[in-house]
XYZ file of C-alpha atoms in Angstrom:
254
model
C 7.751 -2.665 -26.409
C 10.268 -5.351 -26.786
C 11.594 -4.595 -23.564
C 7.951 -5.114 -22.262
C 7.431 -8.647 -23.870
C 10.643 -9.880 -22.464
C 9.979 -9.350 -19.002
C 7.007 -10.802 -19.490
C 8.207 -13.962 -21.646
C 10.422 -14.230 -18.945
C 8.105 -14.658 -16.301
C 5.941 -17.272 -17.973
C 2.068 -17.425 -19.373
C 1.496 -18.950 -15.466
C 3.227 -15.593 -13.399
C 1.959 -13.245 -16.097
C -1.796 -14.182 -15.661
C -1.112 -14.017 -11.986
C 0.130 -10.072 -12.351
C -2.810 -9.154 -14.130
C -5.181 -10.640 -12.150
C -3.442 -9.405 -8.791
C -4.022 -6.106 -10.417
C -6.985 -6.055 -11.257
C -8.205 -7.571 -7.984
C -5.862 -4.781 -6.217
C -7.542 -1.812 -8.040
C -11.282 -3.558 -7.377
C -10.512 -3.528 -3.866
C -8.891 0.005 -3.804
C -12.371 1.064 -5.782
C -14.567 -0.009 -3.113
C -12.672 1.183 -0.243
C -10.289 3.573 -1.085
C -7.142 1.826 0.234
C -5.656 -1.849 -0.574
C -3.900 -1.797 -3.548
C -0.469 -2.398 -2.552
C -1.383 -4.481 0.112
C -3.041 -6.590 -2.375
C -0.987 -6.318 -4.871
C 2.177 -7.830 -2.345
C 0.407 -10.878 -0.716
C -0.745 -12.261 -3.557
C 2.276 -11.844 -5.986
C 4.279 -12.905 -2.679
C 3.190 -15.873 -3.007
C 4.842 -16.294 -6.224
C 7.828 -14.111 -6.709
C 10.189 -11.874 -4.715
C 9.303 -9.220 -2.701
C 11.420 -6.979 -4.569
C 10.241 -7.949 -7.676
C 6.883 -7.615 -6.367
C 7.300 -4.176 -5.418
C 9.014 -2.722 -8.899
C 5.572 -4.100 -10.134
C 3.602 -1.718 -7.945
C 4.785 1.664 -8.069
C 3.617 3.005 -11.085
C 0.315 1.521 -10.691
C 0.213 2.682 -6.789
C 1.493 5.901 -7.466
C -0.695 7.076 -10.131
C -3.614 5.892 -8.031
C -2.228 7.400 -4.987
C -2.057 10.496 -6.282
C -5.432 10.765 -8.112
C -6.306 10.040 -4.823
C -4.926 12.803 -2.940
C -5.399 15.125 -5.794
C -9.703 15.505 -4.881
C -10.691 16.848 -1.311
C -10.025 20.123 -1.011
C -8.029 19.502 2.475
C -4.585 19.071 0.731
C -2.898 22.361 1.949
C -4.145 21.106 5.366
C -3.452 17.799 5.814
C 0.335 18.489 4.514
C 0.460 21.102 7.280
C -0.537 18.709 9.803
C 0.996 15.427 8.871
C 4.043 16.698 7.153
C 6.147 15.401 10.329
C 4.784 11.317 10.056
C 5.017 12.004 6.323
C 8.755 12.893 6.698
C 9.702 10.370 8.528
C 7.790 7.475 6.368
C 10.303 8.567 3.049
C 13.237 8.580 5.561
C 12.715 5.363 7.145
C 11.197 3.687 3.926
C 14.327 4.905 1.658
C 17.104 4.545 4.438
C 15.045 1.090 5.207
C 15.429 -0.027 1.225
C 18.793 1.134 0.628
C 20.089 -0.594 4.523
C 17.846 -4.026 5.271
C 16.213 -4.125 1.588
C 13.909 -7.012 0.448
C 16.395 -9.523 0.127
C 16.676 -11.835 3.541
C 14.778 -14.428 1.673
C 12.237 -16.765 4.221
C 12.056 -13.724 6.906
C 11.055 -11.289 4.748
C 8.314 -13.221 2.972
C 7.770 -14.036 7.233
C 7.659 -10.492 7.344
C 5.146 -9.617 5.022
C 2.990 -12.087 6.328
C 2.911 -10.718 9.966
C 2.186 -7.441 8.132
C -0.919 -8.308 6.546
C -1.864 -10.528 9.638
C -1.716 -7.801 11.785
C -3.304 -4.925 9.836
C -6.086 -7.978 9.004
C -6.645 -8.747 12.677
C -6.686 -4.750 13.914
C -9.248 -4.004 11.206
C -11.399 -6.602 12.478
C -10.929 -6.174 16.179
C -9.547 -3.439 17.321
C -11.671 -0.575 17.980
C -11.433 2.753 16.385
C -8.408 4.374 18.318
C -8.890 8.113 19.069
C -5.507 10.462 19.531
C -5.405 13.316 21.368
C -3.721 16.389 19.546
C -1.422 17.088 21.961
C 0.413 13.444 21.088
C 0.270 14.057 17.177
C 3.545 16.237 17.862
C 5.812 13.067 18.967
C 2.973 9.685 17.811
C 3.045 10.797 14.059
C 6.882 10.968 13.856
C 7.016 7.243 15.688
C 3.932 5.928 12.938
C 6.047 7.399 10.193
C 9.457 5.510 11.099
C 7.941 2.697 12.125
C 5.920 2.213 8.976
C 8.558 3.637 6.550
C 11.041 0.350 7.991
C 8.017 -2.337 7.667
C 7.272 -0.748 3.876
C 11.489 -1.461 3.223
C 11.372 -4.702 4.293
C 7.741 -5.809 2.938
C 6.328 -3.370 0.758
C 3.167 -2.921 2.657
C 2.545 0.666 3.641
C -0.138 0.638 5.851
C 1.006 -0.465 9.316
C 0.561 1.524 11.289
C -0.022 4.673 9.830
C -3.289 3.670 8.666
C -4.956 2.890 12.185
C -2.614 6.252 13.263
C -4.497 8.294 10.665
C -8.025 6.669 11.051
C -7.501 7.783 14.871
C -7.275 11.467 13.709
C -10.400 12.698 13.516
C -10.583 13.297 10.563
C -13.809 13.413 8.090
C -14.028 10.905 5.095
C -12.916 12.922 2.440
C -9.704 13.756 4.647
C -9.519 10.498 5.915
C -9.269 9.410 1.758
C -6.812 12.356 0.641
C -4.481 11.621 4.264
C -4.162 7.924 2.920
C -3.680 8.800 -0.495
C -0.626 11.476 0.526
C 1.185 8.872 2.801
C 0.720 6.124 0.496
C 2.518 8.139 -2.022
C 4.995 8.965 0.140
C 5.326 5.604 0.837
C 5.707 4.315 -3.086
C 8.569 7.261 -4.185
C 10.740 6.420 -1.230
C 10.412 2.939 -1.917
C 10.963 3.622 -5.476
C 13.800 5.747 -4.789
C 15.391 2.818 -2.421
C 14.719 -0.126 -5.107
C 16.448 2.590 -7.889
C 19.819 2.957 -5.517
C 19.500 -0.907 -5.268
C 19.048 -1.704 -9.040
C 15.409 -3.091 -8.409
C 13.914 -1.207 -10.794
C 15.145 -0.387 -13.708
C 13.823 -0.089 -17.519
C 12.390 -3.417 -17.560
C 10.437 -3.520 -14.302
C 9.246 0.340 -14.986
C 7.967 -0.912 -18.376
C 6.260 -3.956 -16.790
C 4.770 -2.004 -14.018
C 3.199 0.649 -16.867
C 1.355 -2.304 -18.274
C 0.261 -3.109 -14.604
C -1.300 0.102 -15.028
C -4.199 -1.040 -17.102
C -5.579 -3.850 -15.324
C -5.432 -1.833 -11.541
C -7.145 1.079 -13.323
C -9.671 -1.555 -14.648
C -10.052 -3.109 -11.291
C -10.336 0.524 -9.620
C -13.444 1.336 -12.335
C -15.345 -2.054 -11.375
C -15.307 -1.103 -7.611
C -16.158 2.090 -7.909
C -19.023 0.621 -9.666
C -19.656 -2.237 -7.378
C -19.378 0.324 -4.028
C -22.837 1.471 -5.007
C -24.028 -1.884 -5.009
C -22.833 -3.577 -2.003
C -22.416 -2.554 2.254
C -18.976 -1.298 2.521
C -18.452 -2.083 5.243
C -19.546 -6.049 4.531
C -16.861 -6.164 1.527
C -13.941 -4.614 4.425
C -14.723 -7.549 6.513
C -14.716 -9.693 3.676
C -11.217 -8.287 2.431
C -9.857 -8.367 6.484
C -10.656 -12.212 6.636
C -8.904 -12.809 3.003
C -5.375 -10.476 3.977
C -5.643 -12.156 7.562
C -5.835 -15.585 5.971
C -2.990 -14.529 3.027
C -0.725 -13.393 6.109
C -1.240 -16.880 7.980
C -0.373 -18.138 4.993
C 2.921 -16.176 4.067
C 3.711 -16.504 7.834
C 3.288 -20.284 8.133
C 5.022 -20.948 4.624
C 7.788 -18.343 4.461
């Protein structure tokens, strides 16, 4: 526990109100739609800290949330038969990514970020739903894996572009939720394991990101509850417009 206060007495009353509340608006959106958390959880704590220190935040809150994710479905055994390829190649290029360019160039990788969420803001309003052909999954999933495992070292976002890659599968909604949840937690170990080699993350920022827990599982529990209330698919273009407007930001700022 006293390892616990004094990260947080270290980052202030100001940044420690910020954490929780990123969290908890992280796991809200997560609860509506099933995906969001670390995005989330990065732009708005990039605004404030490092993205490295941003990150050791997030991965025991987005991996236990992850994997209660992929855990309910039914389609596991599947889906790791048929992704296992992109999935690969997300922990190699996220863990070879952390441990080579890491999240320490300063103003381009805050830059960085920002294009990240910009982009994944302005294809989820705009771009139509992408359809690939199962002949290309062979070579295209190996390709979304690197290319998404080197933009998760650099920013800590995980879902360009293997989320429009997945969501052009095919695949039914309860696959659809499982697929994100397994590369997501791909995602979150091999960025763990690359902010561990790097001496990111050690007792302190574990312990921090434990209490980070509670508010993203509090957040997750109101949007479940809200999903039944609102349009879905009104609250994604409502969370599109904020990330788009968060990358700008991060973009324009650095």
């Amino acid at each position: 526990m006293n390892t616990l206060a004094d990260y947080y007495q270290n980052l202030g009353l100001a940044l420690s109100v910020l954490v929780i509340a990123t969290f908890v608006m992280a796991g809200l959106v997560k609860g509506v739609i099933g995906l969001g958390l670390p995005t989330v959880a990065m732009g708005l704590l990039g605004l404030a800290m490092a993205p490295s220190q941003a990150s050791a935040l997030l991965i025991i809150p987005a991996t236990l949330t992850n994997v209660w994710q992929l855990a309910f479905g039914g389609h596991l055994k599947q889906l790791i038969q048929r992704l296992w390829p992109m999935l690969l190649l997300i922990f190699l290029g996220t863990g070879i990514g952390t441990v080579w360019i890491g999240m320490e160039g300063g103003h381009w990788v805050v830059r960085g970020l920002g294009a990240a969420l910009l982009l994944y803001a302005l294809s989820g309003l705009f771009l139509p739903t992408l359809h690939v052909k199962p002949r290309h999954e062979s070579w295209l999933g190996p390709v979304c894996g690197v290319i998404t495992g080197l933009i998760t070292s650099a920013t800590g976002v995980f879902v360009i572009p293997a989320v429009p890659y997945l969501q052009a599968l095919g695949l039914n909604r309860d696959e659809l939720v499982q697929a994100l949840g397994l590369s997501f937690t791909v995602s979150t170990l091999a960025l763990a394991g690359g902010l561990l080699w790097r001496g990111a993350l050690g007792g302190s920022e574990l312990s921090a990101s434990l209490l980070a827990l509670i508010p993203a599982v509090l957040g997750m529990l109101l949007g479940q509850w809200l999903r039944q209330r609102i349009s879905a698919m009104l609250f994604k273009r409502v969370f599109f417009i904020g990330m788009g407007a968060l990358g700008a930001h991060l973009l324009i700022s650095g």
